[in-house]
Amino acid sequence: MVHLRCHTMYILGGTSASNVATNLAITLKQPLMHTTYKRFPDDEFYVRLLDDIAGQDVVIVQTAYPDQKIVELFLIQDAVLDAGAKKIIVIIPYFGYSRQDKKFEDGEATSARVIAQHISSNADCVITVDPHKEHILNFFSVPAYSCSAVVSLARYLKEKHVDFVLAPDKGARQRAKEAASFINCDYDYLEKTRINGTNVKITPKKLNARGKHVAIIDDIISTGGTMANSIKELKKQGAKTVLVACTHGLFVDGAKEKLLSADCDELISTDTIETEFSKVSVADTIAQTLQTITDI
Ligand code: R5P
């Protein structure tokens, strides 16, 4: 545990998490830093800090996805260190590369470890939201913490009168259980087999979903294949409405169209990746975790 004592904690939003940074500054009643960001004609990134932060604690908020945003984070960290910050806390709302958390085949890189090591070199501690696997926190060489968006998502789903929660695979079972317990309804999970990067197979299973307002909850929606298959299964089994909720909405490879044509009634994600579906903010859960390791 890192104990940080400060009167002021500057919040510095990178270009991939400006909404989270603004909400965090409001929640914590701390100043949002002024910066200049631009790209050179060859697309290289430029950062300049406009506030004097010497001797102050700084919270950098930047989603590490896609690749360009990871480079931005490294440059921002360097600028903050060089400006004489006392402590550097890095908040990574979505930690890219987290799904390559081990070598699945000989000769592969453990991508999550590579990114974590580089971030650690200019940080005193790190917080990330709903990492794909908790063990990736061990890849950081500084104290690293995770927080969860599940309760914030569940609060939204409860207002939508959801009365059944489904995990699309075993990995998401705990999230579904937690969301269902907040909503006070039943939950279940499906068994998924991944065929390749875009195709998955769901093992048929009888679900108690007839006439229900169902929410499927997962950490990541990437190509939407996992969710699309689960929606079809639920509708086949008589679910009245199916809402799809995730923490990290990547929505690549035509995911939005795939989900809508699978008859999804609403798509919900948080703002770890800012999209038109970012209806729930992770600022509160990050603020709570920050408060447990600082005295703000
Ligand atoms: C994998 O285990 C994750 O929790 C998600 O289920 C997966 O990343 C979703 O990918 P896609 O949207 O491409 O099916």
PDB file of C-alpha atoms and ligand atoms in Angstrom:
ATOM      1  CA  MET A   1       0.000   0.000   0.000  1.00  0.00           C
ATOM      2  CA  VAL A   2       1.335   3.437  -0.993  1.00  0.00           C
ATOM      3  CA  HIS A   3       0.506   6.104   1.559  1.00  0.00           C
ATOM      4  CA  LEU A   4       0.293   9.494  -0.073  1.00  0.00           C
ATOM      5  CA  ARG A   5      -0.254  12.683   1.892  1.00  0.00           C
ATOM      6  CA  CYS A   6      -1.104  15.798  -0.004  1.00  0.00           C
ATOM      7  CA  HIS A   7      -3.233  18.923   0.005  1.00  0.00           C
ATOM      8  CA  THR A   8      -3.573  19.082  -3.733  1.00  0.00           C
ATOM      9  CA  MET A   9      -3.593  16.226  -6.166  1.00  0.00           C
ATOM     10  CA  TYR A  10      -3.503  17.321  -9.777  1.00  0.00           C
ATOM     11  CA  ILE A  11      -5.605  15.265 -12.186  1.00  0.00           C
ATOM     12  CA  LEU A  12      -4.106  15.037 -15.659  1.00  0.00           C
ATOM     13  CA  GLY A  13      -6.317  13.602 -18.367  1.00  0.00           C
ATOM     14  CA  GLY A  14      -4.693  12.109 -21.449  1.00  0.00           C
ATOM     15  CA  THR A  15      -6.470  12.199 -24.806  1.00  0.00           C
ATOM     16  CA  SER A  16      -8.030   8.757 -24.383  1.00  0.00           C
ATOM     17  CA  ALA A  17      -9.646   9.371 -20.995  1.00  0.00           C
ATOM     18  CA  SER A  18     -10.542  13.038 -20.787  1.00  0.00           C
ATOM     19  CA  ASN A  19     -14.097  12.357 -19.583  1.00  0.00           C
ATOM     20  CA  VAL A  20     -12.940  10.034 -16.807  1.00  0.00           C
ATOM     21  CA  ALA A  21     -10.325  12.608 -15.750  1.00  0.00           C
ATOM     22  CA  THR A  22     -12.866  15.445 -15.670  1.00  0.00           C
ATOM     23  CA  ASN A  23     -15.365  13.365 -13.676  1.00  0.00           C
ATOM     24  CA  LEU A  24     -12.607  12.276 -11.310  1.00  0.00           C
ATOM     25  CA  ALA A  25     -11.504  15.872 -10.698  1.00  0.00           C
ATOM     26  CA  ILE A  26     -15.122  16.839  -9.954  1.00  0.00           C
ATOM     27  CA  THR A  27     -15.671  13.837  -7.660  1.00  0.00           C
ATOM     28  CA  LEU A  28     -12.447  14.407  -5.730  1.00  0.00           C
ATOM     29  CA  LYS A  29     -12.682  18.214  -5.834  1.00  0.00           C
ATOM     30  CA  GLN A  30      -9.117  18.372  -7.143  1.00  0.00           C
ATOM     31  CA  PRO A  31      -7.755  20.570  -9.950  1.00  0.00           C
ATOM     32  CA  LEU A  32      -7.666  19.363 -13.535  1.00  0.00           C
ATOM     33  CA  MET A  33      -4.291  20.100 -15.088  1.00  0.00           C
ATOM     34  CA  HIS A  34      -3.854  22.324 -18.108  1.00  0.00           C
ATOM     35  CA  THR A  35      -1.879  20.831 -20.964  1.00  0.00           C
ATOM     36  CA  THR A  36      -1.122  21.325 -24.629  1.00  0.00           C
ATOM     37  CA  TYR A  37      -1.437  18.228 -26.760  1.00  0.00           C
ATOM     38  CA  LYS A  38      -0.879  18.174 -30.484  1.00  0.00           C
ATOM     39  CA  ARG A  39       0.353  15.960 -33.255  1.00  0.00           C
ATOM     40  CA  PHE A  40       3.172  16.900 -35.602  1.00  0.00           C
ATOM     41  CA  PRO A  41       2.565  16.616 -39.361  1.00  0.00           C
ATOM     42  CA  ASP A  42       4.144  13.154 -39.273  1.00  0.00           C
ATOM     43  CA  ASP A  43       1.607  12.199 -36.558  1.00  0.00           C
ATOM     44  CA  GLU A  44       4.092  12.081 -33.693  1.00  0.00           C
ATOM     45  CA  PHE A  45       2.629  13.221 -30.361  1.00  0.00           C
ATOM     46  CA  TYR A  46       3.624  16.368 -28.440  1.00  0.00           C
ATOM     47  CA  VAL A  47       2.817  17.145 -24.821  1.00  0.00           C
ATOM     48  CA  ARG A  48       3.470  20.214 -22.708  1.00  0.00           C
ATOM     49  CA  LEU A  49       2.302  20.710 -19.126  1.00  0.00           C
ATOM     50  CA  LEU A  50       1.100  24.232 -18.383  1.00  0.00           C
ATOM     51  CA  ASP A  51       0.854  24.102 -14.563  1.00  0.00           C
ATOM     52  CA  ASP A  52       3.657  24.153 -12.014  1.00  0.00           C
ATOM     53  CA  ILE A  53       3.429  20.732 -10.378  1.00  0.00           C
ATOM     54  CA  ALA A  54       6.841  20.641  -8.698  1.00  0.00           C
ATOM     55  CA  GLY A  55       6.497  18.859  -5.367  1.00  0.00           C
ATOM     56  CA  GLN A  56       2.850  17.945  -6.005  1.00  0.00           C
ATOM     57  CA  ASP A  57       1.153  14.590  -6.451  1.00  0.00           C
ATOM     58  CA  VAL A  58      -0.180  13.991  -9.955  1.00  0.00           C
ATOM     59  CA  VAL A  59      -2.785  11.499 -11.114  1.00  0.00           C
ATOM     60  CA  ILE A  60      -2.418  10.690 -14.814  1.00  0.00           C
ATOM     61  CA  VAL A  61      -5.550   9.214 -16.394  1.00  0.00           C
ATOM     62  CA  GLN A  62      -5.045   7.555 -19.760  1.00  0.00           C
ATOM     63  CA  THR A  63      -6.529   4.461 -21.350  1.00  0.00           C
ATOM     64  CA  ALA A  64      -3.715   2.324 -22.748  1.00  0.00           C
ATOM     65  CA  TYR A  65      -5.437   1.506 -26.027  1.00  0.00           C
ATOM     66  CA  PRO A  66      -4.921   1.627 -28.948  1.00  0.00           C
ATOM     67  CA  ASP A  67      -1.135   1.632 -29.463  1.00  0.00           C
ATOM     68  CA  GLN A  68      -0.874   5.397 -30.076  1.00  0.00           C
ATOM     69  CA  LYS A  69      -2.426   6.096 -26.675  1.00  0.00           C
ATOM     70  CA  ILE A  70       0.227   3.969 -24.968  1.00  0.00           C
ATOM     71  CA  VAL A  71       2.980   6.118 -26.479  1.00  0.00           C
ATOM     72  CA  GLU A  72       1.049   9.225 -25.369  1.00  0.00           C
ATOM     73  CA  LEU A  73       0.998   7.838 -21.833  1.00  0.00           C
ATOM     74  CA  PHE A  74       4.784   7.282 -21.818  1.00  0.00           C
ATOM     75  CA  LEU A  75       5.389  10.876 -22.969  1.00  0.00           C
ATOM     76  CA  ILE A  76       2.965  12.306 -20.402  1.00  0.00           C
ATOM     77  CA  GLN A  77       4.638  10.285 -17.625  1.00  0.00           C
ATOM     78  CA  ASP A  78       8.037  11.604 -18.701  1.00  0.00           C
ATOM     79  CA  ALA A  79       6.811  15.209 -18.713  1.00  0.00           C
ATOM     80  CA  VAL A  80       5.288  14.807 -15.236  1.00  0.00           C
ATOM     81  CA  LEU A  81       8.467  13.274 -13.815  1.00  0.00           C
ATOM     82  CA  ASP A  82      10.630  15.949 -15.422  1.00  0.00           C
ATOM     83  CA  ALA A  83       8.407  18.706 -14.009  1.00  0.00           C
ATOM     84  CA  GLY A  84       9.273  17.501 -10.499  1.00  0.00           C
ATOM     85  CA  ALA A  85       6.069  15.771  -9.387  1.00  0.00           C
ATOM     86  CA  LYS A  86       6.379  14.213  -5.950  1.00  0.00           C
ATOM     87  CA  LYS A  87       4.274  11.134  -6.650  1.00  0.00           C
ATOM     88  CA  ILE A  88       2.940   9.871  -9.969  1.00  0.00           C
ATOM     89  CA  ILE A  89      -0.222   7.800  -9.839  1.00  0.00           C
ATOM     90  CA  VAL A  90      -1.201   6.296 -13.172  1.00  0.00           C
ATOM     91  CA  ILE A  91      -4.852   5.423 -13.725  1.00  0.00           C
ATOM     92  CA  ILE A  92      -5.407   3.137 -16.692  1.00  0.00           C
ATOM     93  CA  PRO A  93      -9.188   2.871 -17.209  1.00  0.00           C
ATOM     94  CA  TYR A  94      -8.689   0.222 -19.898  1.00  0.00           C
ATOM     95  CA  PHE A  95      -5.433  -1.687 -19.920  1.00  0.00           C
ATOM     96  CA  GLY A  96      -4.838  -2.739 -23.526  1.00  0.00           C
ATOM     97  CA  TYR A  97      -2.993  -5.965 -24.285  1.00  0.00           C
ATOM     98  CA  SER A  98      -4.401  -7.480 -21.085  1.00  0.00           C
ATOM     99  CA  ARG A  99      -5.804 -10.482 -22.932  1.00  0.00           C
ATOM    100  CA  GLN A 100      -2.283 -11.562 -23.952  1.00  0.00           C
ATOM    101  CA  ASP A 101      -1.520 -12.173 -20.284  1.00  0.00           C
ATOM    102  CA  LYS A 102       0.650 -15.227 -20.880  1.00  0.00           C
ATOM    103  CA  LYS A 103       2.431 -17.124 -23.612  1.00  0.00           C
ATOM    104  CA  PHE A 104      -0.272 -19.242 -25.231  1.00  0.00           C
ATOM    105  CA  GLU A 105       2.254 -20.623 -27.768  1.00  0.00           C
ATOM    106  CA  ASP A 106       6.047 -20.815 -27.718  1.00  0.00           C
ATOM    107  CA  GLY A 107       7.718 -17.763 -29.173  1.00  0.00           C
ATOM    108  CA  GLU A 108       4.979 -15.294 -28.219  1.00  0.00           C
ATOM    109  CA  ALA A 109       5.449 -12.094 -26.221  1.00  0.00           C
ATOM    110  CA  THR A 110       3.667 -11.734 -22.896  1.00  0.00           C
ATOM    111  CA  SER A 111       2.262  -8.416 -24.095  1.00  0.00           C
ATOM    112  CA  ALA A 112       0.525  -7.372 -20.858  1.00  0.00           C
ATOM    113  CA  ARG A 113       3.821  -7.716 -18.978  1.00  0.00           C
ATOM    114  CA  VAL A 114       5.724  -5.601 -21.520  1.00  0.00           C
ATOM    115  CA  ILE A 115       3.259  -2.718 -21.274  1.00  0.00           C
ATOM    116  CA  ALA A 116       3.073  -2.970 -17.461  1.00  0.00           C
ATOM    117  CA  GLN A 117       6.860  -2.855 -17.123  1.00  0.00           C
ATOM    118  CA  HIS A 118       7.159   0.264 -19.245  1.00  0.00           C
ATOM    119  CA  ILE A 119       4.380   2.059 -17.380  1.00  0.00           C
ATOM    120  CA  SER A 120       5.997   1.120 -14.061  1.00  0.00           C
ATOM    121  CA  SER A 121       9.257   2.837 -14.931  1.00  0.00           C
ATOM    122  CA  ASN A 122       7.759   6.324 -14.350  1.00  0.00           C
ATOM    123  CA  ALA A 123       5.038   5.637 -11.787  1.00  0.00           C
ATOM    124  CA  ASP A 124       4.684   5.261  -8.012  1.00  0.00           C
ATOM    125  CA  CYS A 125       1.474   3.282  -8.270  1.00  0.00           C
ATOM    126  CA  VAL A 126      -1.097   2.174 -10.800  1.00  0.00           C
ATOM    127  CA  ILE A 127      -4.863   1.652 -10.746  1.00  0.00           C
ATOM    128  CA  THR A 128      -6.776  -0.083 -13.507  1.00  0.00           C
ATOM    129  CA  VAL A 129     -10.452  -0.962 -13.953  1.00  0.00           C
ATOM    130  CA  ASP A 130     -11.736  -4.517 -14.404  1.00  0.00           C
ATOM    131  CA  PRO A 131      -8.543  -6.067 -15.753  1.00  0.00           C
ATOM    132  CA  HIS A 132      -9.225  -9.130 -17.874  1.00  0.00           C
ATOM    133  CA  LYS A 133      -7.306 -11.234 -15.319  1.00  0.00           C
ATOM    134  CA  GLU A 134      -6.268  -9.957 -11.882  1.00  0.00           C
ATOM    135  CA  HIS A 135      -2.814 -11.526 -12.098  1.00  0.00           C
ATOM    136  CA  ILE A 136      -1.721  -8.902 -14.643  1.00  0.00           C
ATOM    137  CA  LEU A 137      -1.363  -6.564 -11.637  1.00  0.00           C
ATOM    138  CA  ASN A 138       1.735  -8.578 -10.711  1.00  0.00           C
ATOM    139  CA  PHE A 139       3.404  -7.509 -13.953  1.00  0.00           C
ATOM    140  CA  PHE A 140       3.800  -3.969 -12.584  1.00  0.00           C
ATOM    141  CA  SER A 141       6.939  -3.385 -10.536  1.00  0.00           C
ATOM    142  CA  VAL A 142       5.140  -0.717  -8.463  1.00  0.00           C
ATOM    143  CA  PRO A 143       2.027  -1.264  -6.317  1.00  0.00           C
ATOM    144  CA  ALA A 144      -0.921  -1.900  -8.635  1.00  0.00           C
ATOM    145  CA  TYR A 145      -4.608  -2.008  -7.732  1.00  0.00           C
ATOM    146  CA  SER A 146      -7.783  -2.847  -9.598  1.00  0.00           C
ATOM    147  CA  CYS A 147     -11.279  -1.520  -9.134  1.00  0.00           C
ATOM    148  CA  SER A 148     -14.557  -2.732 -10.525  1.00  0.00           C
ATOM    149  CA  ALA A 149     -17.247  -1.096 -12.635  1.00  0.00           C
ATOM    150  CA  VAL A 150     -19.730  -3.889 -11.973  1.00  0.00           C
ATOM    151  CA  VAL A 151     -21.736  -2.074  -9.283  1.00  0.00           C
ATOM    152  CA  SER A 152     -21.953   1.085 -11.405  1.00  0.00           C
ATOM    153  CA  LEU A 153     -23.188  -0.982 -14.362  1.00  0.00           C
ATOM    154  CA  ALA A 154     -25.610  -2.886 -12.107  1.00  0.00           C
ATOM    155  CA  ARG A 155     -27.052   0.389 -10.789  1.00  0.00           C
ATOM    156  CA  TYR A 156     -27.825   1.425 -14.381  1.00  0.00           C
ATOM    157  CA  LEU A 157     -29.311  -1.999 -15.195  1.00  0.00           C
ATOM    158  CA  LYS A 158     -31.507  -1.947 -12.095  1.00  0.00           C
ATOM    159  CA  GLU A 159     -33.032   1.333 -13.256  1.00  0.00           C
ATOM    160  CA  LYS A 160     -33.841  -0.444 -16.537  1.00  0.00           C
ATOM    161  CA  HIS A 161     -35.798  -3.093 -14.571  1.00  0.00           C
ATOM    162  CA  VAL A 162     -33.462  -5.953 -15.464  1.00  0.00           C
ATOM    163  CA  ASP A 163     -34.573  -9.128 -13.654  1.00  0.00           C
ATOM    164  CA  PHE A 164     -32.056 -11.707 -14.867  1.00  0.00           C
ATOM    165  CA  VAL A 165     -28.308 -11.448 -15.414  1.00  0.00           C
ATOM    166  CA  LEU A 166     -26.279 -13.703 -17.683  1.00  0.00           C
ATOM    167  CA  ALA A 167     -22.529 -14.182 -18.001  1.00  0.00           C
ATOM    168  CA  PRO A 168     -21.615 -15.128 -21.597  1.00  0.00           C
ATOM    169  CA  ASP A 169     -18.812 -17.380 -20.352  1.00  0.00           C
ATOM    170  CA  LYS A 170     -17.377 -18.805 -17.149  1.00  0.00           C
ATOM    171  CA  GLY A 171     -14.828 -15.977 -16.909  1.00  0.00           C
ATOM    172  CA  ALA A 172     -17.638 -13.451 -16.480  1.00  0.00           C
ATOM    173  CA  ARG A 173     -19.583 -15.545 -13.957  1.00  0.00           C
ATOM    174  CA  GLN A 174     -18.375 -13.651 -10.886  1.00  0.00           C
ATOM    175  CA  ARG A 175     -19.310 -10.297 -12.484  1.00  0.00           C
ATOM    176  CA  ALA A 176     -22.807 -11.589 -13.278  1.00  0.00           C
ATOM    177  CA  LYS A 177     -23.187 -12.882  -9.719  1.00  0.00           C
ATOM    178  CA  GLU A 178     -22.157  -9.527  -8.262  1.00  0.00           C
ATOM    179  CA  ALA A 179     -24.451  -7.558 -10.596  1.00  0.00           C
ATOM    180  CA  ALA A 180     -27.381  -9.889  -9.856  1.00  0.00           C
ATOM    181  CA  SER A 181     -26.804  -9.548  -6.132  1.00  0.00           C
ATOM    182  CA  PHE A 182     -26.909  -5.730  -6.421  1.00  0.00           C
ATOM    183  CA  ILE A 183     -30.076  -5.889  -8.551  1.00  0.00           C
ATOM    184  CA  ASN A 184     -31.493  -8.684  -6.388  1.00  0.00           C
ATOM    185  CA  CYS A 185     -32.311 -11.120  -9.188  1.00  0.00           C
ATOM    186  CA  ASP A 186     -31.151 -14.506 -10.545  1.00  0.00           C
ATOM    187  CA  TYR A 187     -28.119 -15.078 -12.690  1.00  0.00           C
ATOM    188  CA  ASP A 188     -26.643 -17.839 -14.823  1.00  0.00           C
ATOM    189  CA  TYR A 189     -23.715 -18.358 -17.168  1.00  0.00           C
ATOM    190  CA  LEU A 190     -23.002 -19.910 -20.540  1.00  0.00           C
ATOM    191  CA  GLU A 191     -20.123 -22.128 -21.637  1.00  0.00           C
ATOM    192  CA  LYS A 192     -18.202 -20.568 -24.515  1.00  0.00           C
ATOM    193  CA  THR A 193     -15.570 -22.101 -26.751  1.00  0.00           C
ATOM    194  CA  ARG A 194     -13.481 -19.677 -28.794  1.00  0.00           C
ATOM    195  CA  ILE A 195     -12.909 -20.976 -32.325  1.00  0.00           C
ATOM    196  CA  ASN A 196     -10.746 -18.023 -33.431  1.00  0.00           C
ATOM    197  CA  GLY A 197     -10.426 -14.243 -32.898  1.00  0.00           C
ATOM    198  CA  THR A 198     -13.897 -13.524 -34.303  1.00  0.00           C
ATOM    199  CA  ASN A 199     -15.881 -16.741 -33.847  1.00  0.00           C
ATOM    200  CA  VAL A 200     -17.138 -18.399 -30.682  1.00  0.00           C
ATOM    201  CA  LYS A 201     -19.422 -21.369 -30.015  1.00  0.00           C
ATOM    202  CA  ILE A 202     -21.939 -21.427 -27.182  1.00  0.00           C
ATOM    203  CA  THR A 203     -22.871 -24.783 -25.640  1.00  0.00           C
ATOM    204  CA  PRO A 204     -26.704 -24.989 -25.596  1.00  0.00           C
ATOM    205  CA  LYS A 205     -28.102 -24.649 -22.071  1.00  0.00           C
ATOM    206  CA  LYS A 206     -31.611 -24.179 -20.651  1.00  0.00           C
ATOM    207  CA  LEU A 207     -31.812 -20.717 -19.070  1.00  0.00           C
ATOM    208  CA  ASN A 208     -34.575 -19.426 -16.852  1.00  0.00           C
ATOM    209  CA  ALA A 209     -35.056 -16.397 -19.110  1.00  0.00           C
ATOM    210  CA  ARG A 210     -38.580 -16.689 -20.556  1.00  0.00           C
ATOM    211  CA  GLY A 211     -40.411 -13.352 -20.328  1.00  0.00           C
ATOM    212  CA  LYS A 212     -37.441 -11.763 -18.538  1.00  0.00           C
ATOM    213  CA  HIS A 213     -35.608  -8.490 -19.002  1.00  0.00           C
ATOM    214  CA  VAL A 214     -32.093  -9.865 -19.263  1.00  0.00           C
ATOM    215  CA  ALA A 215     -28.719  -8.167 -19.046  1.00  0.00           C
ATOM    216  CA  ILE A 216     -25.630  -9.941 -20.331  1.00  0.00           C
ATOM    217  CA  ILE A 217     -22.517  -8.642 -18.620  1.00  0.00           C
ATOM    218  CA  ASP A 218     -18.856  -9.046 -19.593  1.00  0.00           C
ATOM    219  CA  ASP A 219     -15.570  -7.229 -19.110  1.00  0.00           C
ATOM    220  CA  ILE A 220     -14.844  -6.612 -22.801  1.00  0.00           C
ATOM    221  CA  ILE A 221     -16.838  -6.416 -26.003  1.00  0.00           C
ATOM    222  CA  SER A 222     -14.384  -6.632 -28.859  1.00  0.00           C
ATOM    223  CA  THR A 223     -15.825  -8.029 -32.103  1.00  0.00           C
ATOM    224  CA  GLY A 224     -19.190  -8.636 -30.422  1.00  0.00           C
ATOM    225  CA  GLY A 225     -19.182 -12.342 -31.335  1.00  0.00           C
ATOM    226  CA  THR A 226     -19.521 -13.539 -27.740  1.00  0.00           C
ATOM    227  CA  MET A 227     -22.446 -11.238 -26.982  1.00  0.00           C
ATOM    228  CA  ALA A 228     -24.211 -11.760 -30.337  1.00  0.00           C
ATOM    229  CA  ASN A 229     -24.318 -15.525 -29.799  1.00  0.00           C
ATOM    230  CA  SER A 230     -25.585 -15.087 -26.241  1.00  0.00           C
ATOM    231  CA  ILE A 231     -28.334 -12.659 -27.335  1.00  0.00           C
ATOM    232  CA  LYS A 232     -29.549 -15.121 -29.980  1.00  0.00           C
ATOM    233  CA  GLU A 233     -29.642 -17.932 -27.411  1.00  0.00           C
ATOM    234  CA  LEU A 234     -31.633 -15.794 -24.951  1.00  0.00           C
ATOM    235  CA  LYS A 235     -34.142 -14.608 -27.547  1.00  0.00           C
ATOM    236  CA  LYS A 236     -34.585 -18.206 -28.737  1.00  0.00           C
ATOM    237  CA  GLN A 237     -35.421 -19.125 -25.164  1.00  0.00           C
ATOM    238  CA  GLY A 238     -38.091 -16.393 -24.890  1.00  0.00           C
ATOM    239  CA  ALA A 239     -36.295 -13.482 -23.176  1.00  0.00           C
ATOM    240  CA  LYS A 240     -38.430 -10.354 -23.542  1.00  0.00           C
ATOM    241  CA  THR A 241     -35.575  -7.860 -23.774  1.00  0.00           C
ATOM    242  CA  VAL A 242     -31.815  -8.328 -23.820  1.00  0.00           C
ATOM    243  CA  LEU A 243     -29.482  -5.559 -22.711  1.00  0.00           C
ATOM    244  CA  VAL A 244     -25.789  -5.953 -23.258  1.00  0.00           C
ATOM    245  CA  ALA A 245     -23.365  -4.354 -20.792  1.00  0.00           C
ATOM    246  CA  CYS A 246     -19.609  -4.298 -20.563  1.00  0.00           C
ATOM    247  CA  THR A 247     -16.867  -2.337 -18.871  1.00  0.00           C
ATOM    248  CA  HIS A 248     -14.630  -1.955 -21.905  1.00  0.00           C
ATOM    249  CA  GLY A 249     -16.421  -1.395 -25.210  1.00  0.00           C
ATOM    250  CA  LEU A 250     -13.874  -1.811 -27.986  1.00  0.00           C
ATOM    251  CA  PHE A 251     -16.566  -2.416 -30.639  1.00  0.00           C
ATOM    252  CA  VAL A 252     -14.222  -3.450 -33.450  1.00  0.00           C
ATOM    253  CA  ASP A 253     -14.876  -5.376 -36.661  1.00  0.00           C
ATOM    254  CA  GLY A 254     -18.531  -4.314 -37.071  1.00  0.00           C
ATOM    255  CA  ALA A 255     -19.468  -5.229 -33.480  1.00  0.00           C
ATOM    256  CA  LYS A 256     -22.218  -2.599 -33.250  1.00  0.00           C
ATOM    257  CA  GLU A 257     -23.991  -3.849 -36.407  1.00  0.00           C
ATOM    258  CA  LYS A 258     -23.508  -7.468 -35.309  1.00  0.00           C
ATOM    259  CA  LEU A 259     -25.123  -6.796 -31.929  1.00  0.00           C
ATOM    260  CA  LEU A 260     -28.012  -4.784 -33.316  1.00  0.00           C
ATOM    261  CA  SER A 261     -28.763  -7.429 -35.939  1.00  0.00           C
ATOM    262  CA  ALA A 262     -28.669 -10.064 -33.186  1.00  0.00           C
ATOM    263  CA  ASP A 263     -31.652  -8.118 -31.737  1.00  0.00           C
ATOM    264  CA  CYS A 264     -29.892  -6.420 -28.840  1.00  0.00           C
ATOM    265  CA  ASP A 265     -32.290  -4.003 -27.116  1.00  0.00           C
ATOM    266  CA  GLU A 266     -29.636  -1.733 -25.636  1.00  0.00           C
ATOM    267  CA  LEU A 267     -25.860  -1.533 -25.617  1.00  0.00           C
ATOM    268  CA  ILE A 268     -24.174  -0.160 -22.519  1.00  0.00           C
ATOM    269  CA  SER A 269     -20.522   0.366 -21.730  1.00  0.00           C
ATOM    270  CA  THR A 270     -18.528   2.526 -19.369  1.00  0.00           C
ATOM    271  CA  ASP A 271     -16.267   5.421 -20.329  1.00  0.00           C
ATOM    272  CA  THR A 272     -12.973   3.490 -20.010  1.00  0.00           C
ATOM    273  CA  ILE A 273     -13.115   3.710 -23.796  1.00  0.00           C
ATOM    274  CA  GLU A 274     -15.206   6.677 -24.862  1.00  0.00           C
ATOM    275  CA  THR A 275     -17.896   5.716 -27.386  1.00  0.00           C
ATOM    276  CA  GLU A 276     -21.551   6.540 -28.088  1.00  0.00           C
ATOM    277  CA  PHE A 277     -22.405   3.699 -25.668  1.00  0.00           C
ATOM    278  CA  SER A 278     -20.475   5.087 -22.675  1.00  0.00           C
ATOM    279  CA  LYS A 279     -23.466   5.527 -20.377  1.00  0.00           C
ATOM    280  CA  VAL A 280     -21.796   4.693 -17.066  1.00  0.00           C
ATOM    281  CA  SER A 281     -18.718   6.431 -15.648  1.00  0.00           C
ATOM    282  CA  VAL A 282     -15.899   4.642 -13.846  1.00  0.00           C
ATOM    283  CA  ALA A 283     -14.873   7.855 -12.057  1.00  0.00           C
ATOM    284  CA  ASP A 284     -16.632   6.844  -8.806  1.00  0.00           C
ATOM    285  CA  THR A 285     -15.000   3.436  -8.476  1.00  0.00           C
ATOM    286  CA  ILE A 286     -11.578   4.921  -9.314  1.00  0.00           C
ATOM    287  CA  ALA A 287     -12.127   7.721  -6.770  1.00  0.00           C
ATOM    288  CA  GLN A 288     -12.975   5.181  -4.054  1.00  0.00           C
ATOM    289  CA  THR A 289      -9.824   3.183  -4.739  1.00  0.00           C
ATOM    290  CA  LEU A 290      -7.693   6.328  -4.841  1.00  0.00           C
ATOM    291  CA  GLN A 291      -9.098   7.369  -1.499  1.00  0.00           C
ATOM    292  CA  THR A 292      -8.093   4.057   0.052  1.00  0.00           C
ATOM    293  CA  ILE A 293      -4.451   4.642  -0.883  1.00  0.00           C
ATOM    294  CA  THR A 294      -4.305   8.414  -0.339  1.00  0.00           C
ATOM    295  CA  ASP A 295      -5.676  10.803   2.225  1.00  0.00           C
ATOM    296  CA  ILE A 296      -7.713  12.987  -0.140  1.00  0.00           C
TER     297      ILE A 296
HETATM  298  C1  R5P B   1     -12.885 -12.951 -23.084  1.00  0.00           C
HETATM  299  O1  R5P B   1     -12.780 -13.878 -22.289  1.00  0.00           O
HETATM  300  C2  R5P B   1     -13.533 -11.651 -22.713  1.00  0.00           C
HETATM  301  O2  R5P B   1     -14.038 -11.685 -21.419  1.00  0.00           O
HETATM  302  C3  R5P B   1     -14.645 -11.303 -23.696  1.00  0.00           C
HETATM  303  O3  R5P B   1     -15.669 -12.267 -23.592  1.00  0.00           O
HETATM  304  C4  R5P B   1     -14.122 -11.258 -25.108  1.00  0.00           C
HETATM  305  O4  R5P B   1     -12.983 -10.466 -25.157  1.00  0.00           O
HETATM  306  C5  R5P B   1     -15.154 -10.719 -26.039  1.00  0.00           C
HETATM  307  O5  R5P B   1     -14.639 -10.763 -27.335  1.00  0.00           O
HETATM  308  P1  R5P B   1     -15.588 -10.665 -28.582  1.00  0.00           P
HETATM  309  O6  R5P B   1     -16.473  -9.470 -28.404  1.00  0.00           O
HETATM  310  O7  R5P B   1     -14.656 -10.499 -29.760  1.00  0.00           O
HETATM  311  O8  R5P B   1     -16.364 -11.942 -28.681  1.00  0.00           O
END
